[in-house]
Amino acid sequence: MTIYELTKKLNLSVLNKGCLDSAIKGCYVSDMLSDVLANGKEGNLWVTRQTHPNIVAVAAIKGLAGIVVTGNKPVEAETLEKAESEDIPVMGTGIQTCEMAGMLYNLLLRHPEAGQP
Amino acid sequence: MADLGKNRIEGSYPLKGGDFSEAGAASKELRSQLAALGIPSETIRRAAISAFEAEINVIIHAVAGTLHFKVEGDRLIITVTDMGPGIEDIELAMQEGYTTAPDWAREFGWGSGMGLPNIKRNSDGLKIDSIIGEGTTLEIIINLKSNGKNDDIRAD
Ligand SMILES: Nc1ncnc2c1ncn2[C@@H]1O[C@H](COP(=O)(O)OP(=O)(O)O)[C@@H](O)[C@H]1O
Ligand SMILES: [Mg+2]
């Protein structure tokens, strides 16, 4: 599934200009940045409550597909600009982390075929 | 891969304690210089993770410091020097989960005590010198010609 398809399915708001065509390969849920540096995988969608610019460096280094910020937490303008310059899409949702993780589990891992166009 | 000997890559970056605004600048430049040399992406990733965690440690734990990187032969050498409190027990600091990070760093999602273990795991060599009350120096080695961590470099 691409980022674009996911934003439609889960009604995520795209907060910046980033590459929406990249294919999502699984997801990782964490608010600790060293944990994502250690355990995130290339192509993962990252679900987090962290919003400061360091998250962009983490996503860029790990080659993550995008970042989803849960619970309607506002994202700093500097973070969105940095992410745009790295071509990393940042998405927002009012849904909380636990529910978002459940939805992503169903879409990306349990029934990945449902995400095929 | 490009002939590493003909491509001098080098960079030096100042770091300031408590200031996250420049965090990641050094590892970003390192990534793009290594990519221009045709270094495999997994090796670049290991180098960038190591550099970034070292940058963050200076920002969180020290007053000021410098990250310097250069390629010597087939090896990337990242040297991070800081003026700071130093590390009392290096063996303890290397344990996953051990942290003295203050609350402000935890709010930023740092301080899980995984930084030094991340550097160790992603590098082919790590040397830590520290003097209490003066500062800390990390020397991180990444073999650019190996396929994965700790691979032997075969003679061509
Ligand atoms: N540059 C440094 N100066 C002083 N102490 C340091 C430095 N780097 C690491 N430390 C000490 O080692 C501990 C573990 O470091 P690390 O594994 O990076 O985890 P974290 O930074 O999340 O605490 C730190 O909490 C700190 O006590
Ligand atoms: Mg650290």
PDB file of C-alpha atoms and ligand atoms in Angstrom:
ATOM      1  CA  MET A   1       0.000   0.000   0.000  1.00  0.00           C
ATOM      2  CA  THR A   2       1.261   3.500  -0.756  1.00  0.00           C
ATOM      3  CA  ILE A   3       1.162   6.417   1.658  1.00  0.00           C
ATOM      4  CA  TYR A   4      -1.457   8.044  -0.551  1.00  0.00           C
ATOM      5  CA  GLU A   5      -3.767   5.013  -0.380  1.00  0.00           C
ATOM      6  CA  LEU A   6      -3.355   4.849   3.370  1.00  0.00           C
ATOM      7  CA  THR A   7      -4.229   8.519   3.876  1.00  0.00           C
ATOM      8  CA  LYS A   8      -7.486   7.884   1.997  1.00  0.00           C
ATOM      9  CA  LYS A   9      -8.335   4.686   3.891  1.00  0.00           C
ATOM     10  CA  LEU A  10      -7.646   6.098   7.360  1.00  0.00           C
ATOM     11  CA  ASN A  11      -8.578   9.695   6.623  1.00  0.00           C
ATOM     12  CA  LEU A  12      -5.163  11.051   7.652  1.00  0.00           C
ATOM     13  CA  SER A  13      -4.374  14.715   7.002  1.00  0.00           C
ATOM     14  CA  VAL A  14      -1.154  15.261   5.103  1.00  0.00           C
ATOM     15  CA  LEU A  15       0.602  18.160   6.836  1.00  0.00           C
ATOM     16  CA  ASN A  16       3.407  18.842   4.358  1.00  0.00           C
ATOM     17  CA  LYS A  17       4.599  18.078   0.850  1.00  0.00           C
ATOM     18  CA  GLY A  18       6.322  14.715   0.845  1.00  0.00           C
ATOM     19  CA  CYS A  19       6.521  11.645  -1.325  1.00  0.00           C
ATOM     20  CA  LEU A  20       3.083   9.993  -1.168  1.00  0.00           C
ATOM     21  CA  ASP A  21       3.902   7.316  -3.752  1.00  0.00           C
ATOM     22  CA  SER A  22       6.304   5.262  -1.679  1.00  0.00           C
ATOM     23  CA  ALA A  23       5.172   1.808  -0.616  1.00  0.00           C
ATOM     24  CA  ILE A  24       4.674   1.229   3.100  1.00  0.00           C
ATOM     25  CA  LYS A  25       6.408  -1.850   4.458  1.00  0.00           C
ATOM     26  CA  GLY A  26       5.022  -2.398   7.932  1.00  0.00           C
ATOM     27  CA  CYS A  27       4.984   0.091  10.753  1.00  0.00           C
ATOM     28  CA  TYR A  28       6.751   0.956  13.981  1.00  0.00           C
ATOM     29  CA  VAL A  29       5.208   2.585  17.035  1.00  0.00           C
ATOM     30  CA  SER A  30       7.491   4.433  19.452  1.00  0.00           C
ATOM     31  CA  ASP A  31       8.086   7.752  21.179  1.00  0.00           C
ATOM     32  CA  MET A  32      11.756   7.007  21.908  1.00  0.00           C
ATOM     33  CA  LEU A  33      14.011   8.122  19.065  1.00  0.00           C
ATOM     34  CA  SER A  34      16.918   5.770  19.810  1.00  0.00           C
ATOM     35  CA  ASP A  35      14.429   2.910  19.791  1.00  0.00           C
ATOM     36  CA  VAL A  36      13.365   3.823  16.252  1.00  0.00           C
ATOM     37  CA  LEU A  37      17.016   4.196  15.216  1.00  0.00           C
ATOM     38  CA  ALA A  38      17.622   0.690  16.587  1.00  0.00           C
ATOM     39  CA  ASN A  39      14.475  -1.154  15.547  1.00  0.00           C
ATOM     40  CA  GLY A  40      12.699   0.768  12.776  1.00  0.00           C
ATOM     41  CA  LYS A  41      12.969  -0.784   9.307  1.00  0.00           C
ATOM     42  CA  GLU A  42      13.307   0.798   5.888  1.00  0.00           C
ATOM     43  CA  GLY A  43       9.853   1.553   4.464  1.00  0.00           C
ATOM     44  CA  ASN A  44       8.129   1.520   7.867  1.00  0.00           C
ATOM     45  CA  LEU A  45       5.413   3.979   8.697  1.00  0.00           C
ATOM     46  CA  TRP A  46       6.286   5.565  12.060  1.00  0.00           C
ATOM     47  CA  VAL A  47       3.476   6.271  14.523  1.00  0.00           C
ATOM     48  CA  THR A  48       4.476   8.695  17.290  1.00  0.00           C
ATOM     49  CA  ARG A  49       3.566  11.578  19.593  1.00  0.00           C
ATOM     50  CA  GLN A  50       6.956  13.240  19.095  1.00  0.00           C
ATOM     51  CA  THR A  51       6.799  16.324  16.869  1.00  0.00           C
ATOM     52  CA  HIS A  52      10.084  18.229  17.128  1.00  0.00           C
ATOM     53  CA  PRO A  53      12.528  18.408  14.181  1.00  0.00           C
ATOM     54  CA  ASN A  54      14.720  15.497  15.383  1.00  0.00           C
ATOM     55  CA  ILE A  55      12.042  13.051  14.185  1.00  0.00           C
ATOM     56  CA  VAL A  56      12.852  14.044  10.606  1.00  0.00           C
ATOM     57  CA  ALA A  57      16.516  13.141  10.993  1.00  0.00           C
ATOM     58  CA  VAL A  58      15.502   9.756  12.422  1.00  0.00           C
ATOM     59  CA  ALA A  59      13.082   9.081   9.550  1.00  0.00           C
ATOM     60  CA  ALA A  60      15.628  10.179   6.932  1.00  0.00           C
ATOM     61  CA  ILE A  61      18.454   8.074   8.364  1.00  0.00           C
ATOM     62  CA  LYS A  62      16.241   4.976   8.600  1.00  0.00           C
ATOM     63  CA  GLY A  63      14.555   5.458   5.219  1.00  0.00           C
ATOM     64  CA  LEU A  64      11.078   5.435   6.770  1.00  0.00           C
ATOM     65  CA  ALA A  65       8.088   5.884   4.450  1.00  0.00           C
ATOM     66  CA  GLY A  66       6.404   8.534   6.595  1.00  0.00           C
ATOM     67  CA  ILE A  67       5.435   9.769  10.053  1.00  0.00           C
ATOM     68  CA  VAL A  68       1.944   9.714  11.592  1.00  0.00           C
ATOM     69  CA  VAL A  69       1.397  11.989  14.601  1.00  0.00           C
ATOM     70  CA  THR A  70      -1.575  10.822  16.669  1.00  0.00           C
ATOM     71  CA  GLY A  71      -4.092  12.472  18.984  1.00  0.00           C
ATOM     72  CA  ASN A  72      -4.313  15.765  17.076  1.00  0.00           C
ATOM     73  CA  LYS A  73      -0.963  16.899  18.459  1.00  0.00           C
ATOM     74  CA  PRO A  74       0.172  20.049  16.625  1.00  0.00           C
ATOM     75  CA  VAL A  75       3.422  19.622  14.677  1.00  0.00           C
ATOM     76  CA  GLU A  76       6.050  22.406  14.731  1.00  0.00           C
ATOM     77  CA  ALA A  77       6.410  24.343  11.457  1.00  0.00           C
ATOM     78  CA  GLU A  78      10.167  23.681  11.508  1.00  0.00           C
ATOM     79  CA  THR A  79       9.542  19.934  11.591  1.00  0.00           C
ATOM     80  CA  LEU A  80       7.220  20.135   8.584  1.00  0.00           C
ATOM     81  CA  GLU A  81       9.714  22.254   6.612  1.00  0.00           C
ATOM     82  CA  LYS A  82      12.606  19.904   7.393  1.00  0.00           C
ATOM     83  CA  ALA A  83      10.489  16.893   6.446  1.00  0.00           C
ATOM     84  CA  GLU A  84       9.521  18.537   3.179  1.00  0.00           C
ATOM     85  CA  SER A  85      13.181  19.133   2.315  1.00  0.00           C
ATOM     86  CA  GLU A  86      13.822  15.408   2.956  1.00  0.00           C
ATOM     87  CA  ASP A  87      10.696  14.406   1.004  1.00  0.00           C
ATOM     88  CA  ILE A  88       9.196  12.716   4.070  1.00  0.00           C
ATOM     89  CA  PRO A  89       5.415  12.997   4.459  1.00  0.00           C
ATOM     90  CA  VAL A  90       4.118  13.919   7.929  1.00  0.00           C
ATOM     91  CA  MET A  91       0.483  13.055   8.610  1.00  0.00           C
ATOM     92  CA  GLY A  92      -1.844  13.956  11.441  1.00  0.00           C
ATOM     93  CA  THR A  93      -4.883  12.227  12.909  1.00  0.00           C
ATOM     94  CA  GLY A  94      -7.246  12.706  15.836  1.00  0.00           C
ATOM     95  CA  ILE A  95      -7.069   8.978  16.496  1.00  0.00           C
ATOM     96  CA  GLN A  96      -4.948   7.881  19.469  1.00  0.00           C
ATOM     97  CA  THR A  97      -1.840   5.714  19.127  1.00  0.00           C
ATOM     98  CA  CYS A  98      -3.398   2.430  20.301  1.00  0.00           C
ATOM     99  CA  GLU A  99      -6.317   2.598  17.844  1.00  0.00           C
ATOM    100  CA  MET A 100      -4.041   3.751  15.024  1.00  0.00           C
ATOM    101  CA  ALA A 101      -1.705   0.823  15.683  1.00  0.00           C
ATOM    102  CA  GLY A 102      -4.687  -1.562  15.560  1.00  0.00           C
ATOM    103  CA  MET A 103      -5.896  -0.173  12.253  1.00  0.00           C
ATOM    104  CA  LEU A 104      -2.415  -0.336  10.755  1.00  0.00           C
ATOM    105  CA  TYR A 105      -1.952  -3.880  11.998  1.00  0.00           C
ATOM    106  CA  ASN A 106      -5.115  -4.925  10.166  1.00  0.00           C
ATOM    107  CA  LEU A 107      -4.290  -3.043   6.980  1.00  0.00           C
ATOM    108  CA  LEU A 108      -0.575  -3.622   6.638  1.00  0.00           C
ATOM    109  CA  LEU A 109       0.096  -6.910   8.388  1.00  0.00           C
ATOM    110  CA  ARG A 110      -3.064  -8.971   8.877  1.00  0.00           C
ATOM    111  CA  HIS A 111      -4.888  -8.246   5.604  1.00  0.00           C
ATOM    112  CA  PRO A 112      -2.267  -6.651   3.384  1.00  0.00           C
ATOM    113  CA  GLU A 113      -4.235  -7.758   0.294  1.00  0.00           C
ATOM    114  CA  ALA A 114      -7.057  -5.392   1.331  1.00  0.00           C
ATOM    115  CA  GLY A 115      -4.702  -2.530   0.687  1.00  0.00           C
ATOM    116  CA  GLN A 116      -4.033  -3.444  -2.930  1.00  0.00           C
ATOM    117  CA  PRO A 117      -5.729  -1.069  -5.368  1.00  0.00           C
TER     118      PRO A 117
ATOM    119  CA  MET B   1      32.502   1.437  -5.604  1.00  0.00           C
ATOM    120  CA  ALA B   2      34.509   4.590  -6.184  1.00  0.00           C
ATOM    121  CA  ASP B   3      38.213   4.575  -5.401  1.00  0.00           C
ATOM    122  CA  LEU B   4      38.094   5.802  -1.837  1.00  0.00           C
ATOM    123  CA  GLY B   5      41.691   6.979  -1.915  1.00  0.00           C
ATOM    124  CA  LYS B   6      40.913   9.607  -4.545  1.00  0.00           C
ATOM    125  CA  ASN B   7      37.902  10.993  -2.744  1.00  0.00           C
ATOM    126  CA  ARG B   8      38.754  12.957   0.333  1.00  0.00           C
ATOM    127  CA  ILE B   9      35.709  13.355   2.433  1.00  0.00           C
ATOM    128  CA  GLU B  10      35.860  15.344   5.603  1.00  0.00           C
ATOM    129  CA  GLY B  11      33.665  17.540   7.771  1.00  0.00           C
ATOM    130  CA  SER B  12      33.692  19.316  11.106  1.00  0.00           C
ATOM    131  CA  TYR B  13      30.638  20.434  13.042  1.00  0.00           C
ATOM    132  CA  PRO B  14      30.271  22.391  16.291  1.00  0.00           C
ATOM    133  CA  LEU B  15      27.700  21.165  18.814  1.00  0.00           C
ATOM    134  CA  LYS B  16      26.215  23.114  21.702  1.00  0.00           C
ATOM    135  CA  GLY B  17      24.802  21.599  24.879  1.00  0.00           C
ATOM    136  CA  GLY B  18      21.039  21.987  25.207  1.00  0.00           C
ATOM    137  CA  ASP B  19      20.632  23.148  21.611  1.00  0.00           C
ATOM    138  CA  PHE B  20      18.830  20.679  19.366  1.00  0.00           C
ATOM    139  CA  SER B  21      18.523  23.101  16.452  1.00  0.00           C
ATOM    140  CA  GLU B  22      21.691  21.901  14.698  1.00  0.00           C
ATOM    141  CA  ALA B  23      21.268  18.256  15.716  1.00  0.00           C
ATOM    142  CA  GLY B  24      21.490  15.987  12.710  1.00  0.00           C
ATOM    143  CA  ALA B  25      23.365  18.475  10.503  1.00  0.00           C
ATOM    144  CA  ALA B  26      26.620  16.534  10.774  1.00  0.00           C
ATOM    145  CA  SER B  27      25.040  13.148  10.100  1.00  0.00           C
ATOM    146  CA  LYS B  28      23.067  14.569   7.180  1.00  0.00           C
ATOM    147  CA  GLU B  29      26.213  15.928   5.516  1.00  0.00           C
ATOM    148  CA  LEU B  30      27.976  12.637   6.226  1.00  0.00           C
ATOM    149  CA  ARG B  31      25.155  10.727   4.534  1.00  0.00           C
ATOM    150  CA  SER B  32      25.276  12.822   1.398  1.00  0.00           C
ATOM    151  CA  GLN B  33      29.088  12.694   1.122  1.00  0.00           C
ATOM    152  CA  LEU B  34      29.106   8.900   1.527  1.00  0.00           C
ATOM    153  CA  ALA B  35      26.276   8.534  -0.997  1.00  0.00           C
ATOM    154  CA  ALA B  36      28.293  10.575  -3.526  1.00  0.00           C
ATOM    155  CA  LEU B  37      31.114   8.048  -3.080  1.00  0.00           C
ATOM    156  CA  GLY B  38      28.772   5.176  -3.941  1.00  0.00           C
ATOM    157  CA  ILE B  39      28.940   3.603  -0.476  1.00  0.00           C
ATOM    158  CA  PRO B  40      26.154   0.995   0.042  1.00  0.00           C
ATOM    159  CA  SER B  41      23.064   2.380   1.758  1.00  0.00           C
ATOM    160  CA  GLU B  42      23.269  -0.036   4.705  1.00  0.00           C
ATOM    161  CA  THR B  43      26.808   1.158   5.480  1.00  0.00           C
ATOM    162  CA  ILE B  44      25.703   4.794   5.192  1.00  0.00           C
ATOM    163  CA  ARG B  45      22.871   4.042   7.588  1.00  0.00           C
ATOM    164  CA  ARG B  46      25.214   2.544  10.179  1.00  0.00           C
ATOM    165  CA  ALA B  47      27.499   5.574   9.905  1.00  0.00           C
ATOM    166  CA  ALA B  48      24.612   8.044  10.167  1.00  0.00           C
ATOM    167  CA  ILE B  49      23.041   6.339  13.187  1.00  0.00           C
ATOM    168  CA  SER B  50      26.410   6.349  14.976  1.00  0.00           C
ATOM    169  CA  ALA B  51      27.097  10.001  14.150  1.00  0.00           C
ATOM    170  CA  PHE B  52      23.602  11.133  15.082  1.00  0.00           C
ATOM    171  CA  GLU B  53      23.564   9.368  18.461  1.00  0.00           C
ATOM    172  CA  ALA B  54      26.988  10.860  19.229  1.00  0.00           C
ATOM    173  CA  GLU B  55      25.759  14.346  18.287  1.00  0.00           C
ATOM    174  CA  ILE B  56      22.746  13.923  20.548  1.00  0.00           C
ATOM    175  CA  ASN B  57      24.898  12.799  23.483  1.00  0.00           C
ATOM    176  CA  VAL B  58      26.956  15.996  23.316  1.00  0.00           C
ATOM    177  CA  ILE B  59      23.790  18.091  23.152  1.00  0.00           C
ATOM    178  CA  ILE B  60      22.176  16.273  26.076  1.00  0.00           C
ATOM    179  CA  HIS B  61      25.082  15.519  28.378  1.00  0.00           C
ATOM    180  CA  ALA B  62      27.831  18.072  27.629  1.00  0.00           C
ATOM    181  CA  VAL B  63      28.396  21.835  27.386  1.00  0.00           C
ATOM    182  CA  ALA B  64      29.884  21.975  23.909  1.00  0.00           C
ATOM    183  CA  GLY B  65      31.717  19.781  21.454  1.00  0.00           C
ATOM    184  CA  THR B  66      32.719  18.991  17.903  1.00  0.00           C
ATOM    185  CA  LEU B  67      31.955  16.155  15.529  1.00  0.00           C
ATOM    186  CA  HIS B  68      34.620  15.520  12.936  1.00  0.00           C
ATOM    187  CA  PHE B  69      34.594  12.864  10.244  1.00  0.00           C
ATOM    188  CA  LYS B  70      37.021  11.769   7.582  1.00  0.00           C
ATOM    189  CA  VAL B  71      37.735   8.824   5.350  1.00  0.00           C
ATOM    190  CA  GLU B  72      41.160   7.246   5.705  1.00  0.00           C
ATOM    191  CA  GLY B  73      41.744   4.445   3.259  1.00  0.00           C
ATOM    192  CA  ASP B  74      38.764   2.119   3.537  1.00  0.00           C
ATOM    193  CA  ARG B  75      37.686   3.410   6.922  1.00  0.00           C
ATOM    194  CA  LEU B  76      35.439   6.209   8.022  1.00  0.00           C
ATOM    195  CA  ILE B  77      36.600   7.745  11.292  1.00  0.00           C
ATOM    196  CA  ILE B  78      34.093   9.797  13.272  1.00  0.00           C
ATOM    197  CA  THR B  79      35.616  11.665  16.223  1.00  0.00           C
ATOM    198  CA  VAL B  80      33.331  13.400  18.690  1.00  0.00           C
ATOM    199  CA  THR B  81      34.972  15.490  21.402  1.00  0.00           C
ATOM    200  CA  ASP B  82      33.184  17.398  24.095  1.00  0.00           C
ATOM    201  CA  MET B  83      33.707  19.599  27.112  1.00  0.00           C
ATOM    202  CA  GLY B  84      31.398  18.175  29.707  1.00  0.00           C
ATOM    203  CA  PRO B  85      31.050  16.151  32.873  1.00  0.00           C
ATOM    204  CA  GLY B  86      32.758  13.056  31.471  1.00  0.00           C
ATOM    205  CA  ILE B  87      31.543   9.485  31.996  1.00  0.00           C
ATOM    206  CA  GLU B  88      32.273   8.016  35.400  1.00  0.00           C
ATOM    207  CA  ASP B  89      31.679   4.335  34.597  1.00  0.00           C
ATOM    208  CA  ILE B  90      31.962   3.618  30.892  1.00  0.00           C
ATOM    209  CA  GLU B  91      30.970  -0.033  31.252  1.00  0.00           C
ATOM    210  CA  LEU B  92      27.765   1.009  33.000  1.00  0.00           C
ATOM    211  CA  ALA B  93      27.080   3.715  30.399  1.00  0.00           C
ATOM    212  CA  MET B  94      27.363   1.072  27.667  1.00  0.00           C
ATOM    213  CA  GLN B  95      24.528  -0.974  29.192  1.00  0.00           C
ATOM    214  CA  GLU B  96      21.249  -0.712  27.339  1.00  0.00           C
ATOM    215  CA  GLY B  97      18.739   1.288  29.376  1.00  0.00           C
ATOM    216  CA  TYR B  98      21.250   3.050  31.619  1.00  0.00           C
ATOM    217  CA  THR B  99      20.670   6.799  31.440  1.00  0.00           C
ATOM    218  CA  THR B 100      21.250   9.983  33.403  1.00  0.00           C
ATOM    219  CA  ALA B 101      19.405  12.085  30.800  1.00  0.00           C
ATOM    220  CA  PRO B 102      17.429  14.991  32.298  1.00  0.00           C
ATOM    221  CA  ASP B 103      13.658  15.386  31.912  1.00  0.00           C
ATOM    222  CA  TRP B 104      13.930  17.979  29.139  1.00  0.00           C
ATOM    223  CA  ALA B 105      15.761  15.439  26.965  1.00  0.00           C
ATOM    224  CA  ARG B 106      13.183  12.747  27.701  1.00  0.00           C
ATOM    225  CA  GLU B 107      10.426  15.082  26.594  1.00  0.00           C
ATOM    226  CA  PHE B 108      12.179  15.194  23.224  1.00  0.00           C
ATOM    227  CA  GLY B 109      12.152  11.404  23.072  1.00  0.00           C
ATOM    228  CA  TRP B 110      15.818  10.972  23.997  1.00  0.00           C
ATOM    229  CA  GLY B 111      17.227   9.406  27.161  1.00  0.00           C
ATOM    230  CA  SER B 112      16.251   5.783  26.655  1.00  0.00           C
ATOM    231  CA  GLY B 113      19.801   4.741  27.410  1.00  0.00           C
ATOM    232  CA  MET B 114      20.190   3.201  23.963  1.00  0.00           C
ATOM    233  CA  GLY B 115      22.527   5.740  22.354  1.00  0.00           C
ATOM    234  CA  LEU B 116      25.931   4.243  23.143  1.00  0.00           C
ATOM    235  CA  PRO B 117      24.643   0.668  22.566  1.00  0.00           C
ATOM    236  CA  ASN B 118      23.310   1.851  19.179  1.00  0.00           C
ATOM    237  CA  ILE B 119      26.729   3.254  18.286  1.00  0.00           C
ATOM    238  CA  LYS B 120      28.441   0.051  19.385  1.00  0.00           C
ATOM    239  CA  ARG B 121      26.033  -2.119  17.380  1.00  0.00           C
ATOM    240  CA  ASN B 122      26.356  -0.074  14.205  1.00  0.00           C
ATOM    241  CA  SER B 123      30.099   0.533  14.165  1.00  0.00           C
ATOM    242  CA  ASP B 124      33.121  -1.639  13.499  1.00  0.00           C
ATOM    243  CA  GLY B 125      35.101  -0.013  16.292  1.00  0.00           C
ATOM    244  CA  LEU B 126      34.316   2.267  19.225  1.00  0.00           C
ATOM    245  CA  LYS B 127      36.817   3.842  21.613  1.00  0.00           C
ATOM    246  CA  ILE B 128      35.686   6.038  24.493  1.00  0.00           C
ATOM    247  CA  ASP B 129      38.094   8.239  26.452  1.00  0.00           C
ATOM    248  CA  SER B 130      36.678  10.282  29.253  1.00  0.00           C
ATOM    249  CA  ILE B 131      38.044  12.478  32.008  1.00  0.00           C
ATOM    250  CA  ILE B 132      35.679  13.401  34.824  1.00  0.00           C
ATOM    251  CA  GLY B 133      35.005  17.126  34.918  1.00  0.00           C
ATOM    252  CA  GLU B 134      36.732  17.691  31.574  1.00  0.00           C
ATOM    253  CA  GLY B 135      35.012  15.810  28.811  1.00  0.00           C
ATOM    254  CA  THR B 136      34.619  12.802  26.576  1.00  0.00           C
ATOM    255  CA  THR B 137      36.029  11.707  23.234  1.00  0.00           C
ATOM    256  CA  LEU B 138      34.448   9.013  21.093  1.00  0.00           C
ATOM    257  CA  GLU B 139      36.292   7.489  18.159  1.00  0.00           C
ATOM    258  CA  ILE B 140      33.947   5.541  15.913  1.00  0.00           C
ATOM    259  CA  ILE B 141      35.224   3.415  13.025  1.00  0.00           C
ATOM    260  CA  ILE B 142      33.111   2.248  10.098  1.00  0.00           C
ATOM    261  CA  ASN B 143      34.620  -0.095   7.519  1.00  0.00           C
ATOM    262  CA  LEU B 144      33.479   1.221   4.159  1.00  0.00           C
ATOM    263  CA  LYS B 145      34.465  -1.825   2.155  1.00  0.00           C
ATOM    264  CA  SER B 146      32.630  -4.420   4.203  1.00  0.00           C
ATOM    265  CA  ASN B 147      29.141  -5.598   3.347  1.00  0.00           C
ATOM    266  CA  GLY B 148      27.904  -5.723   6.895  1.00  0.00           C
ATOM    267  CA  LYS B 149      29.067  -4.955  10.398  1.00  0.00           C
ATOM    268  CA  ASN B 150      32.280  -6.625  11.499  1.00  0.00           C
ATOM    269  CA  ASP B 151      32.834  -8.315   8.152  1.00  0.00           C
ATOM    270  CA  ASP B 152      36.447  -9.068   7.525  1.00  0.00           C
ATOM    271  CA  ILE B 153      38.024  -6.859   4.938  1.00  0.00           C
ATOM    272  CA  ARG B 154      39.313  -9.252   2.356  1.00  0.00           C
ATOM    273  CA  ALA B 155      42.556  -8.484   0.585  1.00  0.00           C
ATOM    274  CA  ASP B 156      41.803  -7.825  -3.073  1.00  0.00           C
TER     275      ASP B 156
HETATM  276  N1  LIG C   1      29.210  12.783  25.952  1.00  0.00           N
HETATM  277  C1  LIG C   1      28.839  12.384  27.179  1.00  0.00           C
HETATM  278  N2  LIG C   1      29.211  13.103  28.278  1.00  0.00           N
HETATM  279  C2  LIG C   1      28.848  12.696  29.525  1.00  0.00           C
HETATM  280  N3  LIG C   1      28.118  11.590  29.776  1.00  0.00           N
HETATM  281  C3  LIG C   1      27.735  10.855  28.729  1.00  0.00           C
HETATM  282  C4  LIG C   1      28.058  11.200  27.377  1.00  0.00           C
HETATM  283  N4  LIG C   1      27.539  10.272  26.555  1.00  0.00           N
HETATM  284  C5  LIG C   1      26.916   9.383  27.344  1.00  0.00           C
HETATM  285  N5  LIG C   1      27.031   9.715  28.635  1.00  0.00           N
HETATM  286  C6  LIG C   1      26.517   8.974  29.817  1.00  0.00           C
HETATM  287  O1  LIG C   1      26.188   7.642  29.409  1.00  0.00           O
HETATM  288  C7  LIG C   1      24.796   7.405  29.598  1.00  0.00           C
HETATM  289  C8  LIG C   1      24.249   6.484  28.520  1.00  0.00           C
HETATM  290  O2  LIG C   1      24.350   7.113  27.236  1.00  0.00           O
HETATM  291  P1  LIG C   1      23.403   6.625  26.054  1.00  0.00           P
HETATM  292  O3  LIG C   1      23.536   5.162  25.894  1.00  0.00           O
HETATM  293  O4  LIG C   1      23.692   7.466  24.848  1.00  0.00           O
HETATM  294  O5  LIG C   1      21.950   6.905  26.595  1.00  0.00           O
HETATM  295  P2  LIG C   1      21.182   8.274  26.847  1.00  0.00           P
HETATM  296  O6  LIG C   1      21.908   9.354  26.115  1.00  0.00           O
HETATM  297  O7  LIG C   1      19.835   8.014  26.286  1.00  0.00           O
HETATM  298  O8  LIG C   1      21.160   8.489  28.319  1.00  0.00           O
HETATM  299  C9  LIG C   1      24.176   8.787  29.606  1.00  0.00           C
HETATM  300  O9  LIG C   1      22.927   8.836  30.248  1.00  0.00           O
HETATM  301  C10 LIG C   1      25.248   9.574  30.370  1.00  0.00           C
HETATM  302  O10 LIG C   1      25.185   9.312  31.750  1.00  0.00           O
HETATM  303 MG    MG C   2      22.391   9.065  24.151  1.00  0.00          MG
END
